[in-house]
PDB file of C-alpha atoms in Angstrom:
ATOM      1  CA  ARG A 416       9.741  -3.362 -10.866  1.00  0.00           C
ATOM      2  CA  GLN A 417      11.143  -2.043  -8.005  1.00  0.00           C
ATOM      3  CA  MET A 418      11.876   1.836  -7.687  1.00  0.00           C
ATOM      4  CA  CYS A 419      13.798   1.722  -4.586  1.00  0.00           C
ATOM      5  CA  LYS A 420      16.345  -1.627  -4.211  1.00  0.00           C
ATOM      6  CA  GLU A 421      17.901  -0.800  -0.700  1.00  0.00           C
ATOM      7  CA  THR A 422      13.499  -0.643   0.465  1.00  0.00           C
ATOM      8  CA  GLY A 423      11.669  -2.513  -1.923  1.00  0.00           C
ATOM      9  CA  ARG A 424       9.375   0.057  -2.581  1.00  0.00           C
ATOM     10  CA  LYS A 425       7.451   0.549  -5.485  1.00  0.00           C
ATOM     11  CA  LEU A 426       5.856   3.915  -7.179  1.00  0.00           C
ATOM     12  CA  TRP A 427       2.008   2.754  -5.673  1.00  0.00           C
ATOM     13  CA  HIS A 428       3.833   2.732  -2.039  1.00  0.00           C
ATOM     14  CA  LEU A 429       4.604   5.784  -1.957  1.00  0.00           C
ATOM     15  CA  ALA A 430       1.250   6.902  -3.230  1.00  0.00           C
ATOM     16  CA  ALA A 431      -0.255   5.423  -0.613  1.00  0.00           C
ATOM     17  CA  GLN A 432       2.020   6.957   1.441  1.00  0.00           C
ATOM     18  CA  ALA A 433       1.752  10.692  -0.342  1.00  0.00           C
ATOM     19  CA  GLY A 434      -2.362  10.026   0.247  1.00  0.00           C
ATOM     20  CA  SER A 435      -2.573  10.005  -3.658  1.00  0.00           C
ATOM     21  CA  LEU A 436      -5.833   8.306  -4.330  1.00  0.00           C
ATOM     22  CA  GLU A 437      -5.542   9.697  -8.176  1.00  0.00           C
ATOM     23  CA  LEU A 438      -2.057   7.601  -7.686  1.00  0.00           C
ATOM     24  CA  LEU A 439      -4.076   4.415  -6.090  1.00  0.00           C
ATOM     25  CA  ARG A 440      -6.684   4.037  -8.715  1.00  0.00           C
ATOM     26  CA  TYR A 441      -5.186   4.168 -11.740  1.00  0.00           C
ATOM     27  CA  PHE A 442      -1.787   1.698 -10.113  1.00  0.00           C
ATOM     28  CA  ALA A 443      -4.947  -0.541  -8.784  1.00  0.00           C
ATOM     29  CA  GLU A 444      -7.760  -0.188 -11.740  1.00  0.00           C
ATOM     30  CA  GLU A 445      -6.337   0.431 -15.100  1.00  0.00           C
ATOM     31  CA  LEU A 446      -2.425  -1.107 -14.399  1.00  0.00           C
ATOM     32  CA  LYS A 447      -3.723  -3.671 -11.831  1.00  0.00           C
ATOM     33  CA  VAL A 448      -0.621  -3.709  -9.136  1.00  0.00           C
ATOM     34  CA  ASN A 449      -1.498  -5.826  -6.045  1.00  0.00           C
ATOM     35  CA  LEU A 450      -1.805  -2.811  -3.443  1.00  0.00           C
ATOM     36  CA  LEU A 451      -0.928  -4.936  -0.878  1.00  0.00           C
ATOM     37  CA  ASP A 452       2.437  -6.025  -2.196  1.00  0.00           C
ATOM     38  CA  GLU A 453       5.020  -5.575   0.423  1.00  0.00           C
ATOM     39  CA  ASP A 454       9.135  -3.852  -0.073  1.00  0.00           C
ATOM     40  CA  ASN A 455      12.272  -4.978   1.665  1.00  0.00           C
ATOM     41  CA  GLU A 456      10.159  -4.183   5.441  1.00  0.00           C
ATOM     42  CA  ALA A 457       6.738  -5.828   4.686  1.00  0.00           C
ATOM     43  CA  VAL A 458       4.965  -3.027   4.657  1.00  0.00           C
ATOM     44  CA  ASN A 459       2.937  -2.613   2.028  1.00  0.00           C
ATOM     45  CA  GLY A 460       0.043  -0.094   0.502  1.00  0.00           C
ATOM     46  CA  LEU A 461      -2.426  -1.007   3.852  1.00  0.00           C
ATOM     47  CA  HIS A 462       0.134   0.061   6.421  1.00  0.00           C
ATOM     48  CA  LEU A 463       1.485   3.188   4.146  1.00  0.00           C
ATOM     49  CA  ALA A 464      -2.394   4.355   3.539  1.00  0.00           C
ATOM     50  CA  ALA A 465      -3.447   4.464   7.580  1.00  0.00           C
ATOM     51  CA  ARG A 466       0.700   6.426   8.208  1.00  0.00           C
ATOM     52  CA  SER A 467      -0.731   8.573   5.844  1.00  0.00           C
ATOM     53  CA  GLY A 468      -3.237  10.561   7.714  1.00  0.00           C
ATOM     54  CA  ASP A 469      -5.365  10.627   4.776  1.00  0.00           C
ATOM     55  CA  PRO A 470      -8.902   9.007   5.241  1.00  0.00           C
ATOM     56  CA  CYS A 471      -9.308   8.515   1.130  1.00  0.00           C
ATOM     57  CA  CYS A 472      -7.052   6.091   0.567  1.00  0.00           C
ATOM     58  CA  LEU A 473      -7.596   3.875   3.786  1.00  0.00           C
ATOM     59  CA  ASP A 474     -11.109   3.480   2.705  1.00  0.00           C
ATOM     60  CA  TYR A 475     -10.299   3.013  -0.741  1.00  0.00           C
ATOM     61  CA  LEU A 476      -8.677   0.031  -0.175  1.00  0.00           C
ATOM     62  CA  VAL A 477     -11.134  -1.854   1.906  1.00  0.00           C
ATOM     63  CA  SER A 478     -13.316  -0.836  -0.082  1.00  0.00           C
ATOM     64  CA  ARG A 479     -11.521  -2.673  -2.694  1.00  0.00           C
ATOM     65  CA  GLY A 480     -11.579  -5.648  -0.182  1.00  0.00           C
ATOM     66  CA  GLU A 481      -8.197  -6.398  -0.564  1.00  0.00           C
ATOM     67  CA  ALA A 482      -7.713  -4.712   3.415  1.00  0.00           C
ATOM     68  CA  LEU A 483      -9.647  -7.670   4.468  1.00  0.00           C
ATOM     69  CA  LEU A 484      -7.663 -10.076   4.847  1.00  0.00           C
ATOM     70  CA  ASP A 485      -4.577  -8.020   5.662  1.00  0.00           C
ATOM     71  CA  ILE A 486      -5.866  -6.167   7.977  1.00  0.00           C
ATOM     72  CA  HIS A 487      -3.567  -7.816  11.018  1.00  0.00           C
ATOM     73  CA  LYS A 488      -0.413  -8.080   8.980  1.00  0.00           C
ATOM     74  CA  LEU A 489       2.670  -7.379  10.857  1.00  0.00           C
ATOM     75  CA  SER A 490       5.748  -4.855   9.202  1.00  0.00           C
ATOM     76  CA  ARG A 491       8.763  -7.217   9.962  1.00  0.00           C
ATOM     77  CA  LYS A 492       9.640  -4.462  12.955  1.00  0.00           C
ATOM     78  CA  GLY A 493       5.790  -5.028  14.396  1.00  0.00           C
ATOM     79  CA  SER A 494       3.907  -2.456  13.622  1.00  0.00           C
ATOM     80  CA  SER A 495      -0.064  -3.601  11.484  1.00  0.00           C
ATOM     81  CA  VAL A 496      -2.343  -0.904   9.983  1.00  0.00           C
ATOM     82  CA  LEU A 497      -3.640  -0.653  13.705  1.00  0.00           C
ATOM     83  CA  HIS A 498      -1.028   1.127  15.469  1.00  0.00           C
TER      84      HIS A 498
END
């Protein structure tokens, strides 16, 4: 299920990082994946969507309610969605 063993990132991580709302919707709604699944650095789709600079993916995750419990979650390097 991992796309990259080195980073632990999966395809939906890359979709969030690239700001691809269509792909995020596909993974969430069609494949029912957990978009908050973390990579090896404890970074999840919400972190990556925030970093992408594209508000559409971030808005989508928040609108699904997936972000509510995770907004202050820190990666292993200490970054959150907010910084």
